[in-house]
Coordinates of C-alpha atoms and ligand atoms in Angstrom, one line a residue:
M1277 CA 62.8 98.6 52.2
L1278 CA 59.4 98.3 50.6
S1279 CA 59.2 96.9 47.2
L1280 CA 57.6 99.1 44.5
M1281 CA 54.5 97.5 43.2
S1282 CA 53.8 97.7 39.5
V1283 CA 50.5 99.5 38.9
E1284 CA 48.0 97.0 37.6
T1285 CA 44.3 96.6 37.5
V1286 CA 43.1 93.6 39.4
T1287 CA 39.7 92.1 39.9
P1288 CA 39.3 91.8 43.6
D1289 CA 37.8 89.2 45.7
T1290 CA 34.1 89.6 44.9
S1291 CA 33.3 89.8 48.6
L1292 CA 34.9 93.3 48.6
N1293 CA 32.1 94.7 46.4
A1294 CA 34.4 97.5 45.4
G1295 CA 34.8 96.8 41.7
P1296 CA 38.1 96.8 39.9
L1297 CA 41.1 98.0 42.0
T1298 CA 44.4 99.5 41.0
L1299 CA 47.0 98.5 43.5
I1300 CA 49.5 101.3 44.3
H1301 CA 51.0 100.5 47.7
E1302 CA 51.4 97.4 49.8
A1303 CA 50.9 97.2 53.6
D1304 CA 54.0 98.4 55.5
N1305 CA 55.4 96.2 58.2
A1306 CA 58.7 98.0 58.7
P1307 CA 59.5 99.1 62.3
G1308 CA 59.2 102.7 63.3
W1309 CA 56.4 104.5 65.2
W1310 CA 56.6 107.5 62.8
R1311 CA 55.7 105.5 59.7
S1312 CA 52.0 105.7 60.5
A1313 CA 51.9 108.3 63.3
V1314 CA 49.4 111.1 63.6
I1315 CA 51.4 114.1 64.7
Y1316 CA 49.6 117.2 66.0
Q1317 CA 51.2 120.6 65.5
V1318 CA 51.0 122.8 68.5
Y1319 CA 51.6 126.5 67.8
P1320 CA 52.7 127.5 71.3
R1321 CA 51.7 131.2 71.1
S1322 CA 48.1 130.3 70.2
F1323 CA 47.5 127.1 72.1
R1324 CA 46.8 128.1 75.7
D1325 CA 47.9 131.1 77.8
L1326 CA 48.2 130.0 81.4
N1327 CA 50.1 133.0 82.8
G1328 CA 47.6 135.5 81.4
D1329 CA 49.9 137.7 79.2
G1330 CA 47.9 137.1 76.1
V1331 CA 50.3 134.7 74.5
G1332 CA 50.3 130.9 74.9
D1333 CA 53.0 129.2 76.9
L1334 CA 54.5 125.9 77.7
A1335 CA 52.6 125.6 81.0
G1336 CA 49.4 126.0 79.0
I1337 CA 50.4 123.2 76.7
T1338 CA 51.1 120.9 79.7
E1339 CA 47.7 121.8 81.1
E1340 CA 45.8 120.8 78.0
L1341 CA 47.9 117.8 76.9
P1342 CA 45.3 115.4 78.2
H1343 CA 42.9 116.7 75.5
L1344 CA 45.4 115.7 72.8
A1345 CA 45.9 112.3 74.3
D1346 CA 42.1 111.9 74.4
L1347 CA 41.9 113.0 70.7
G1348 CA 44.1 110.0 69.9
V1349 CA 47.2 111.5 68.3
D1350 CA 50.6 109.8 68.7
A1351 CA 52.8 112.8 69.0
V1352 CA 53.0 116.6 69.1
W1353 CA 55.2 118.8 67.1
L1354 CA 55.9 122.2 68.8
S1355 CA 56.6 125.2 66.6
P1356 CA 59.5 127.3 68.0
F1357 CA 59.4 128.3 71.7
Y1358 CA 63.1 129.3 71.8
R1359 CA 64.5 132.7 72.8
S1360 CA 63.5 135.0 70.0
P1361 CA 62.6 138.7 69.4
Q1362 CA 59.5 137.2 67.8
R1363 CA 59.8 139.1 64.5
D1364 CA 58.7 136.0 62.7
A1365 CA 56.7 134.4 65.5
G1366 CA 59.7 132.5 66.9
Y1367 CA 61.2 131.4 63.6
D1368 CA 63.9 134.1 64.3
V1369 CA 65.8 132.4 67.0
S1370 CA 68.3 134.2 69.2
D1371 CA 69.3 131.3 71.4
Y1372 CA 68.6 127.7 70.2
C1373 CA 69.1 126.2 73.6
D1374 CA 66.8 128.2 75.8
V1375 CA 63.1 128.9 76.1
D1376 CA 61.8 132.4 75.4
P1377 CA 60.5 134.0 78.6
I1378 CA 57.1 134.6 76.9
F1379 CA 56.7 130.8 76.8
G1380 CA 58.3 129.9 80.1
T1381 CA 61.5 128.3 81.1
L1382 CA 63.5 125.1 80.4
G1383 CA 62.0 123.8 83.6
D1384 CA 58.5 124.3 82.1
F1385 CA 59.8 122.4 79.0
D1386 CA 60.9 119.5 81.1
V1387 CA 57.6 119.4 82.9
M1388 CA 55.7 119.4 79.6
M1389 CA 57.9 116.6 78.4
A1390 CA 57.3 114.5 81.5
E1391 CA 53.5 115.0 81.2
S1392 CA 53.6 114.1 77.4
H1393 CA 55.4 110.9 78.1
R1394 CA 53.1 110.1 81.0
L1395 CA 50.2 110.4 78.5
G1396 CA 52.0 108.3 75.9
L1397 CA 52.6 111.2 73.6
R1398 CA 56.0 111.8 71.8
V1399 CA 57.3 115.3 71.3
I1400 CA 59.0 116.7 68.2
V1401 CA 60.5 120.2 68.2
D1402 CA 61.1 122.6 65.4
L1403 CA 64.7 123.2 64.3
V1404 CA 65.4 126.4 62.4
P1405 CA 68.9 125.9 60.8
N1406 CA 68.7 128.1 57.7
H1407 CA 68.7 131.4 59.6
C1408 CA 68.7 132.8 63.1
S1409 CA 67.6 136.2 64.5
D1410 CA 69.7 139.3 64.0
Q1411 CA 69.8 139.4 67.8
H1412 CA 71.7 136.0 68.0
A1413 CA 75.1 136.5 69.6
A1414 CA 76.8 135.1 66.5
F1415 CA 75.2 137.7 64.2
Q1416 CA 75.9 140.5 66.6
A1417 CA 79.5 139.4 66.6
A1418 CA 79.5 139.4 62.8
L1419 CA 78.2 142.9 62.7
A1420 CA 80.9 144.1 65.1
A1421 CA 83.7 142.3 63.1
P1422 CA 85.2 143.4 59.8
A1423 CA 84.5 142.0 56.3
G1424 CA 86.4 138.8 55.7
S1425 CA 86.5 137.9 59.5
P1426 CA 85.6 134.4 60.8
E1427 CA 82.6 136.0 62.6
R1428 CA 81.2 137.3 59.3
D1429 CA 81.8 133.9 57.7
M1430 CA 79.1 132.4 59.9
F1431 CA 76.7 134.2 57.7
I1432 CA 76.5 135.1 54.0
F1433 CA 78.0 138.6 53.7
R1434 CA 79.0 140.0 50.3
D1435 CA 80.1 143.3 48.9
G1436 CA 77.4 145.2 47.0
T1437 CA 77.3 145.7 43.3
G1438 CA 77.3 149.0 41.3
P1439 CA 80.0 151.6 41.3
D1440 CA 79.7 152.3 45.1
G1441 CA 78.4 148.9 46.2
S1442 CA 74.9 150.3 46.8
E1443 CA 73.2 147.6 44.8
P1444 CA 72.5 144.2 46.4
P1445 CA 75.0 141.4 45.5
N1446 CA 72.3 139.6 43.4
N1447 CA 68.6 139.8 42.5
W1448 CA 67.3 137.2 45.0
Q1449 CA 64.0 138.1 46.7
S1450 CA 62.8 137.5 50.2
H1451 CA 59.9 135.1 50.8
F1452 CA 58.2 137.8 52.6
G1453 CA 58.6 140.4 49.9
G1454 CA 61.4 142.8 48.9
P1455 CA 65.1 142.1 48.3
A1456 CA 66.8 139.2 50.1
W1457 CA 69.7 141.4 51.0
T1458 CA 70.2 144.1 53.6
R1459 CA 73.2 146.4 53.9
V1460 CA 74.9 147.0 57.2
A1461 CA 77.0 149.9 58.4
R1462 CA 80.4 150.1 59.9
P1463 CA 80.8 151.3 63.5
D1464 CA 81.7 154.8 62.0
G1465 CA 78.4 154.8 60.1
Q1466 CA 79.9 154.2 56.7
P1467 CA 78.0 151.8 54.5
D1468 CA 79.4 148.2 54.6
Q1469 CA 78.6 144.8 53.2
W1470 CA 75.2 143.2 52.6
Y1471 CA 73.9 140.0 54.2
L1472 CA 71.5 137.5 52.8
H1473 CA 68.1 136.7 54.3
L1474 CA 65.8 134.5 52.4
F1475 CA 63.1 135.6 54.9
D1476 CA 62.8 138.8 56.9
S1477 CA 65.8 141.2 57.3
S1478 CA 65.8 140.1 61.0
Q1479 CA 66.6 136.5 59.9
P1480 CA 70.1 136.4 58.5
D1481 CA 70.9 133.1 56.7
F1482 CA 73.7 131.0 58.1
N1483 CA 76.7 130.0 55.9
W1484 CA 76.5 126.2 55.7
D1485 CA 79.8 126.2 53.8
N1486 CA 81.4 126.9 57.2
P1487 CA 82.1 123.9 59.4
A1488 CA 81.6 126.0 62.5
V1489 CA 77.9 126.3 61.6
H1490 CA 77.7 122.5 61.3
A1491 CA 79.3 122.1 64.7
E1492 CA 76.9 124.6 66.3
F1493 CA 73.8 122.7 65.0
E1494 CA 75.2 119.4 66.1
R1495 CA 75.4 120.9 69.6
V1496 CA 71.8 122.1 69.3
L1497 CA 70.5 118.6 68.2
R1498 CA 72.2 116.9 71.1
F1499 CA 70.9 119.5 73.5
W1500 CA 67.2 118.7 72.7
L1501 CA 67.8 115.0 72.2
D1502 CA 69.3 114.8 75.7
R1503 CA 66.1 116.5 77.0
G1504 CA 64.1 113.6 75.5
V1505 CA 62.6 114.9 72.2
S1506 CA 61.6 112.3 69.7
G1507 CA 62.9 114.4 66.8
F1508 CA 62.9 117.5 64.8
R1509 CA 60.8 119.2 62.1
V1510 CA 63.5 120.9 60.1
D1511 CA 62.4 124.4 58.9
V1512 CA 63.1 125.1 55.2
A1513 CA 65.2 122.0 55.1
H1514 CA 66.0 122.4 51.4
A1515 CA 67.4 125.9 51.7
L1516 CA 70.5 125.6 53.9
V1517 CA 73.1 125.3 51.1
K1518 CA 73.2 127.9 48.3
A1519 CA 74.7 127.3 44.9
P1520 CA 78.4 128.3 44.6
G1521 CA 78.7 131.9 43.4
L1522 CA 75.1 132.7 44.4
P1523 CA 73.9 133.0 40.7
A1524 CA 71.1 135.2 39.8
W1525 CA 67.5 133.9 40.0
G1526 CA 64.5 135.6 38.6
G1527 CA 62.0 132.9 39.6
R1528 CA 59.7 132.6 42.6
A1529 CA 61.2 133.5 45.9
D1530 CA 59.8 130.3 47.4
G1531 CA 61.4 128.2 44.8
G1532 CA 58.1 127.0 43.2
S1533 CA 58.2 126.5 39.5
S1534 CA 57.1 129.4 37.2
E1535 CA 57.3 130.1 33.5
G1536 CA 60.9 129.9 32.5
F1537 CA 62.0 129.1 36.0
P1538 CA 61.7 125.5 37.0
G1539 CA 61.9 125.1 40.7
H1540 CA 64.7 122.5 40.5
E1541 CA 67.0 125.2 39.1
A1542 CA 66.6 127.6 42.0
P1543 CA 70.1 128.2 43.3
M1544 CA 69.0 128.6 46.9
F1545 CA 67.1 125.3 47.2
G1546 CA 67.8 121.6 46.9
Q1547 CA 71.6 121.8 46.5
P1548 CA 73.5 118.4 46.6
A1549 CA 75.6 119.3 49.6
L1550 CA 72.5 119.1 51.8
H1551 CA 72.6 115.3 51.8
D1552 CA 75.8 115.3 53.8
I1553 CA 74.4 117.5 56.4
Y1554 CA 71.4 115.2 56.9
R1555 CA 73.5 112.1 56.8
N1556 CA 75.5 113.5 59.6
W1557 CA 72.4 114.5 61.6
R1558 CA 70.9 111.1 61.1
R1559 CA 74.0 109.5 62.5
I1560 CA 73.6 111.7 65.6
L1561 CA 69.9 110.8 66.0
D1562 CA 70.7 107.1 65.6
Q1563 CA 73.1 107.3 68.5
Y1564 CA 70.0 108.0 70.6
G1565 CA 68.2 104.9 69.3
P1566 CA 65.9 104.2 66.3
D1567 CA 63.0 106.2 67.5
R1568 CA 64.2 109.8 67.0
I1569 CA 63.1 111.3 63.7
L1570 CA 63.8 114.1 61.2
C1571 CA 61.0 115.5 59.1
A1572 CA 61.9 117.9 56.3
E1573 CA 59.8 121.0 55.7
A1574 CA 60.8 121.1 52.0
N1575 CA 58.2 122.8 49.9
V1576 CA 59.4 121.5 46.5
D1577 CA 57.9 120.5 43.2
P1578 CA 57.6 118.2 41.3
L1579 CA 56.7 115.6 43.9
P1580 CA 59.4 113.0 43.3
R1581 CA 61.9 115.7 44.5
L1582 CA 60.4 115.3 48.0
A1583 CA 61.9 111.8 48.1
N1584 CA 65.4 113.4 47.8
W1585 CA 65.2 114.3 51.4
V1586 CA 64.0 111.0 52.8
R1587 CA 66.4 108.1 52.7
P1588 CA 67.3 105.4 55.1
D1589 CA 70.4 107.4 56.0
Q1590 CA 68.9 110.9 55.9
M1591 CA 65.5 112.3 56.8
H1592 CA 62.8 109.9 58.0
Q1593 CA 60.0 111.8 56.3
A1594 CA 59.0 115.1 54.6
F1595 CA 55.9 117.2 54.6
N1596 CA 53.7 116.5 51.6
F1597 CA 53.0 120.0 50.4
P1598 CA 51.8 118.8 46.9
Y1599 CA 49.0 117.0 48.8
L1600 CA 48.1 120.2 50.7
H1601 CA 48.1 122.1 47.4
A1602 CA 46.0 119.5 45.6
G1603 CA 42.9 120.9 47.4
L1604 CA 39.8 119.0 46.5
D1605 CA 40.7 118.5 42.8
V1606 CA 40.1 114.7 42.5
Y1607 CA 42.4 114.3 39.5
R1608 CA 45.2 116.2 41.2
L1609 CA 44.6 114.3 44.5
R1610 CA 44.8 110.9 42.8
G1611 CA 47.9 112.0 40.9
V1612 CA 49.6 113.3 44.1
I1613 CA 48.7 110.3 46.2
T1614 CA 49.9 107.8 43.6
D1615 CA 53.1 109.8 43.0
S1616 CA 53.7 110.2 46.7
L1617 CA 53.3 106.5 47.5
E1618 CA 55.4 105.4 44.5
A1619 CA 58.2 107.9 45.0
L1620 CA 58.5 107.3 48.8
D1621 CA 58.1 103.5 48.5
A1622 CA 61.0 103.6 46.2
V1623 CA 63.2 105.0 49.0
G1624 CA 61.6 102.9 51.7
A1625 CA 59.9 105.8 53.4
P1626 CA 56.3 106.4 54.4
S1627 CA 54.4 109.2 52.8
T1628 CA 53.0 112.0 55.0
W1629 CA 49.7 113.8 54.5
V1630 CA 48.8 117.3 55.6
L1631 CA 46.0 119.8 55.0
S1632 CA 46.8 122.8 57.2
N1633 CA 49.6 124.4 59.2
H1634 CA 50.6 127.8 60.5
D1635 CA 51.7 129.1 57.1
V1636 CA 48.5 128.5 55.0
V1637 CA 44.9 129.5 55.2
R1638 CA 43.1 126.8 57.2
H1639 CA 41.4 124.2 55.1
A1640 CA 37.9 124.9 56.5
S1641 CA 38.3 128.4 54.9
R1642 CA 40.2 127.3 51.8
F1643 CA 37.5 124.8 50.9
G1644 CA 34.8 127.4 51.4
Y1645 CA 35.6 128.8 47.9
N1646 CA 34.2 127.4 44.7
G1647 CA 36.7 129.2 42.6
Q1648 CA 40.2 130.4 43.3
G1649 CA 40.9 130.9 47.0
P1650 CA 43.7 132.9 48.5
R1651 CA 47.3 132.2 47.6
D1652 CA 49.6 130.5 50.3
G1653 CA 50.7 133.0 52.8
D1654 CA 48.4 135.8 51.6
G1655 CA 45.6 135.4 54.0
I1656 CA 42.0 136.6 53.7
G1657 CA 41.0 140.2 54.6
P1658 CA 37.6 141.8 55.1
A1659 CA 37.6 143.3 51.6
D1660 CA 38.4 139.9 49.9
P1661 CA 35.8 137.5 48.6
Q1662 CA 34.7 135.6 51.7
P1663 CA 34.5 131.8 51.9
D1664 CA 31.3 130.0 52.7
I1665 CA 32.3 128.6 56.1
A1666 CA 29.5 126.1 56.4
L1667 CA 30.5 124.6 53.0
G1668 CA 34.2 124.9 53.9
R1669 CA 33.7 123.0 57.2
R1670 CA 31.6 120.3 55.6
R1671 CA 34.3 119.8 52.9
A1672 CA 37.0 120.0 55.5
A1673 CA 35.4 117.2 57.4
A1674 CA 35.3 115.1 54.2
A1675 CA 38.9 116.0 53.3
S1676 CA 40.2 115.1 56.8
L1677 CA 38.3 111.8 56.8
F1678 CA 39.7 111.0 53.4
M1679 CA 43.2 111.9 54.4
L1680 CA 43.3 110.0 57.6
G1681 CA 42.3 106.8 55.9
L1682 CA 45.5 107.0 53.8
P1683 CA 48.5 104.8 54.7
G1684 CA 51.4 106.7 56.0
A1685 CA 51.9 109.5 58.6
A1686 CA 49.6 112.5 59.0
Y1687 CA 50.2 115.9 60.4
L1688 CA 47.3 117.9 61.9
Y1689 CA 47.4 121.6 62.8
Q1690 CA 45.9 122.7 66.1
G1691 CA 42.3 123.7 65.8
E1692 CA 41.5 121.7 62.6
E1693 CA 39.9 119.1 64.8
L1694 CA 37.4 121.9 65.7
G1695 CA 36.9 122.9 62.1
L1696 CA 38.2 126.4 62.8
P1697 CA 38.2 128.8 59.9
D1698 CA 40.8 131.6 59.5
G1699 CA 40.3 134.9 61.3
V1700 CA 39.5 137.7 58.7
D1701 CA 38.9 140.9 60.7
I1702 CA 42.3 141.4 62.2
P1703 CA 43.0 145.1 62.7
E1704 CA 46.2 146.2 60.8
H1705 CA 48.0 147.3 64.0
L1706 CA 47.7 143.8 65.4
R1707 CA 49.0 142.0 62.3
Q1708 CA 52.4 140.5 63.1
D1709 CA 53.4 138.4 60.1
P1710 CA 56.4 140.2 58.5
T1711 CA 54.8 139.6 55.1
F1712 CA 52.3 142.3 55.9
A1713 CA 54.8 145.0 56.6
R1714 CA 57.3 143.9 53.9
T1715 CA 54.6 144.2 51.2
G1716 CA 53.1 147.4 52.5
G1717 CA 49.9 145.5 53.4
E1718 CA 49.5 144.1 49.8
R1719 CA 49.8 140.5 51.2
L1720 CA 48.1 140.2 54.5
G1721 CA 50.2 137.3 55.6
R1722 CA 49.5 134.3 57.9
D1723 CA 48.0 135.8 61.0
G1724 CA 44.5 134.6 60.1
C1725 CA 45.4 130.9 60.6
R1726 CA 47.2 131.6 63.9
I1727 CA 44.3 132.9 66.0
P1728 CA 44.4 131.4 69.5
L1729 CA 42.3 128.3 70.2
P1730 CA 38.8 128.6 71.7
W1731 CA 38.8 126.2 74.7
R1732 CA 35.7 127.0 76.7
A1733 CA 32.8 129.0 75.3
A1734 CA 31.6 130.6 78.5
E1735 CA 35.0 131.7 79.9
T1736 CA 36.9 134.9 79.4
H1737 CA 38.8 134.9 76.1
L1738 CA 37.0 131.6 75.3
G1739 CA 39.3 129.9 77.9
F1740 CA 42.5 130.6 76.0
G1741 CA 43.7 132.7 78.9
H1742 CA 42.2 134.6 81.7
G1743 CA 44.3 137.8 81.7
R1744 CA 45.2 140.1 78.9
D1745 CA 43.6 140.1 75.5
P1746 CA 44.8 137.3 73.3
W1747 CA 47.6 138.5 70.9
L1748 CA 45.2 138.1 68.0
P1749 CA 41.4 138.7 68.4
F1750 CA 38.9 135.9 68.1
P1751 CA 36.5 136.0 65.1
S1752 CA 32.8 136.0 66.3
S1753 CA 32.3 132.5 65.0
F1754 CA 34.8 131.0 67.4
A1755 CA 32.6 130.9 70.5
A1756 CA 30.2 128.4 68.9
L1757 CA 33.2 126.3 67.9
A1758 CA 34.8 126.1 71.3
R1759 CA 36.2 122.8 72.3
D1760 CA 34.0 122.2 75.4
L1761 CA 30.8 122.6 73.3
Q1762 CA 32.1 120.3 70.6
A1763 CA 33.2 117.8 73.3
A1764 CA 29.7 117.6 74.5
S1765 CA 28.2 116.9 71.0
P1766 CA 28.5 113.5 69.4
S1767 CA 27.9 115.0 65.9
S1768 CA 30.6 117.7 66.2
H1769 CA 33.7 118.1 64.1
L1770 CA 35.8 117.2 67.2
A1771 CA 33.8 114.0 67.7
L1772 CA 34.4 113.1 64.1
Y1773 CA 38.1 113.5 64.5
R1774 CA 38.2 111.4 67.6
D1775 CA 36.2 108.7 65.8
I1776 CA 38.5 108.9 62.8
L1777 CA 41.6 108.5 64.9
R1778 CA 40.1 105.6 66.9
L1779 CA 39.1 103.8 63.8
R1780 CA 42.4 104.5 62.0
R1781 CA 44.3 103.0 64.8
G1782 CA 41.9 100.1 65.3
L1783 CA 42.0 99.2 61.6
N1784 CA 45.7 99.8 61.4
L1785 CA 45.1 102.0 58.4
G1786 CA 48.4 104.0 58.8
R1787 CA 50.2 100.7 58.0
G1788 CA 47.8 99.6 55.3
S1789 CA 47.7 99.2 51.5
L1790 CA 46.2 101.4 48.9
S1791 CA 44.3 100.5 45.8
W1792 CA 42.2 102.9 43.8
A1793 CA 38.6 101.8 43.6
E1794 CA 38.1 102.6 39.9
D1795 CA 34.3 102.6 39.9
W1796 CA 34.4 105.5 42.4
C1797 CA 37.2 107.5 40.7
T1798 CA 35.0 109.8 38.7
G1799 CA 35.4 113.5 37.8
S1800 CA 33.9 114.4 41.2
S1801 CA 34.5 111.5 43.5
L1802 CA 37.5 109.4 44.6
G1803 CA 37.6 106.0 46.3
Y1804 CA 40.3 103.8 47.6
V1805 CA 40.6 100.6 49.4
N1806 CA 43.0 100.3 52.4
G1807 CA 43.0 96.7 53.6
T1808 CA 39.3 95.9 53.6
T1809 CA 38.2 99.5 54.2
L1810 CA 36.7 101.4 51.3
V1811 CA 37.0 105.2 51.6
L1812 CA 34.8 107.2 49.3
M1813 CA 34.7 111.0 48.8
N1814 CA 32.0 112.6 46.9
L1815 CA 32.4 116.3 45.9
N1816 CA 29.5 116.4 43.5
H1817 CA 26.2 118.1 44.1
D1818 CA 24.6 114.8 43.1
P1819 CA 24.4 112.0 45.5
L1820 CA 26.4 108.9 44.9
E1821 CA 25.2 105.4 45.7
M1822 CA 27.5 103.4 48.0
P1823 CA 28.2 99.8 47.5
A1824 CA 27.2 97.2 50.1
G1825 CA 29.2 97.3 53.2
H1826 CA 29.1 98.3 56.8
V1827 CA 29.4 102.0 57.1
L1828 CA 32.1 102.7 59.7
L1829 CA 32.0 106.5 59.6
R1830 CA 30.9 109.3 57.4
S1831 CA 31.8 112.9 57.5
D1832 CA 28.2 114.1 57.3
P1833 CA 26.1 111.7 59.3
S1834 CA 23.0 113.8 58.6
G1835 CA 23.3 112.6 54.9
A1836 CA 20.2 110.5 54.1
G1837 CA 20.2 106.8 53.8
R1838 CA 22.8 105.1 51.6
F1839 CA 23.7 108.2 49.7
L1840 CA 26.5 110.5 50.1
A1841 CA 25.8 114.1 49.8
S1842 CA 28.1 116.7 48.2
G1843 CA 31.3 117.2 50.1
E1844 CA 31.2 114.0 52.1
T1845 CA 33.5 111.1 52.8
A1846 CA 32.5 107.7 54.1
W1847 CA 34.5 104.7 55.3
L1848 CA 32.9 101.3 54.7
Q1849 CA 34.0 98.0 56.0
L1850 CA 33.8 95.6 53.1
G1851 CA 33.1 91.9 53.4
P1852 CA 30.7 89.1 52.8
D1853 CA 28.8 89.5 56.0
A1854 CA 28.6 93.2 55.8
A1855 CA 25.3 95.0 55.1
A1856 CA 24.6 98.5 54.0
D1857 CA 22.9 100.7 56.5
Ligands
BGC618 C1 58.0 128.4 58.6 C2 57.5 129.7 58.6 C3 58.6 130.7 58.7 C4 59.7 130.4 57.7 C5 61.0 131.1 58.1 C6 58.8 128.4 57.3 O1 58.8 127.4 56.6 O2 57.0 127.4 58.6 O3 56.5 130.0 59.6 O4 58.2 132.0 58.6 O5 60.0 129.1 57.6 O6 61.6 130.4 59.2

């Protein structure tokens, strides 16, 4: 376990030239590849379509894996590719131990695994234990069985309220809009009970009070561990267990805190019984050796609650959503980074860092706003205020460079290495996120960040596939951002990511220490020292003078001389022999 450092201001070795430092986190020497890994999220339906049906597939992932090895990531995390009616892009699973035909076969999965391992990449898969698809055999059996049956007890069925049971059992709301309950009918057409779905009505929540549900997921874990996966990203890991009696909740459906409704009181999140589930899973993973990991997707606030999920005997790590939500607010960033390192050091776990994923507007678009950008999950439409993409990409490069200098593990979302923005002009009939339909179009949903990748500018469908139109259309800006063009340019976003990852590995920054460089922590800039590397981010319009040191990398190499321009991050190697450029 790491010891928690007291926060103190120290005067550093003068050779560092970085002024006073506030030490937050010591270098980490504990074993475990995942403590400092860079993990690349592959969103299978949008990665590469090798069979030409317009949707990405496992064979397409295998085909392009060498690009990811070349980028310098340590592992890939695959979003769901299991059998699914695709009502929520695969997060509605109808068979946890098979591959959906749109993505290929289990044989294709094995080939992809073999190729990953040949390239030195580990593979983590998504596990969706809170809910399944309404087409899952267990839910179909529950529908066919009467109230009170063991089949129904796999899910959360309740009688309705009101004189004739026509009102939902409680007031919980779905994340995607509308009530979190749907009523079913008996075989004779008479109205019957209601079932709970925190997400779409096609995604019934499992009943984790039932040991049969535990047994089923233990089987699923072993199935994929036996096929060689290095672990699981656990979908809505904080939601599986609901408070006894399902008490009313008038707060946010996603469990975030709001006026009068602190997130930690939400009855569908963060219940104590979750710990036993994860202890048990950890025991199963450990039987396969120390290298298999669990990462919690637990979007909770305040930050120290994140550490609830990561313990030596439970999850290895958790996504750091507070970091993603801190945006470019330097005060918030400093607070979140300090809190993350302190809270996770206290439980012997590394922090993780993340800026984008398949549920949020890409950071190249988010950072293109000066004021308020879109809310999580809402997307950007043609009628909304539009981001300044050039500004957003410049800031995104700065933010990525800043993030990847931090000690701990980092998660990247496919396409961020190209600086891709969100797609905005998606015709309504092509929108697939259930949020769009469930809110009558009021919330556009997450399709904009899920546009397929542009691989080769001159090829049909930008090289994503050579057959049918991609499942979502490319924005016109994507051709100029295609990977092959960027691969040929040393000043591209892609080249920057490659350089960052090479340096991060070479300097062992993922295992390093963190001290705030106080002279650089102003209202519009932030600086930290990791080992002997000073990382500076300047978000002001005014340039900032850098201290003496050897400039290793900067996010805007066109910036003049020794000055950082607005929206830029630089890494400097500090030391007595170093000279400024
Ligand atoms: C996933 C989403 C999904 C939801 C329901 C989330 O946390 O990341 O994409 O819609 O869980 O499974």
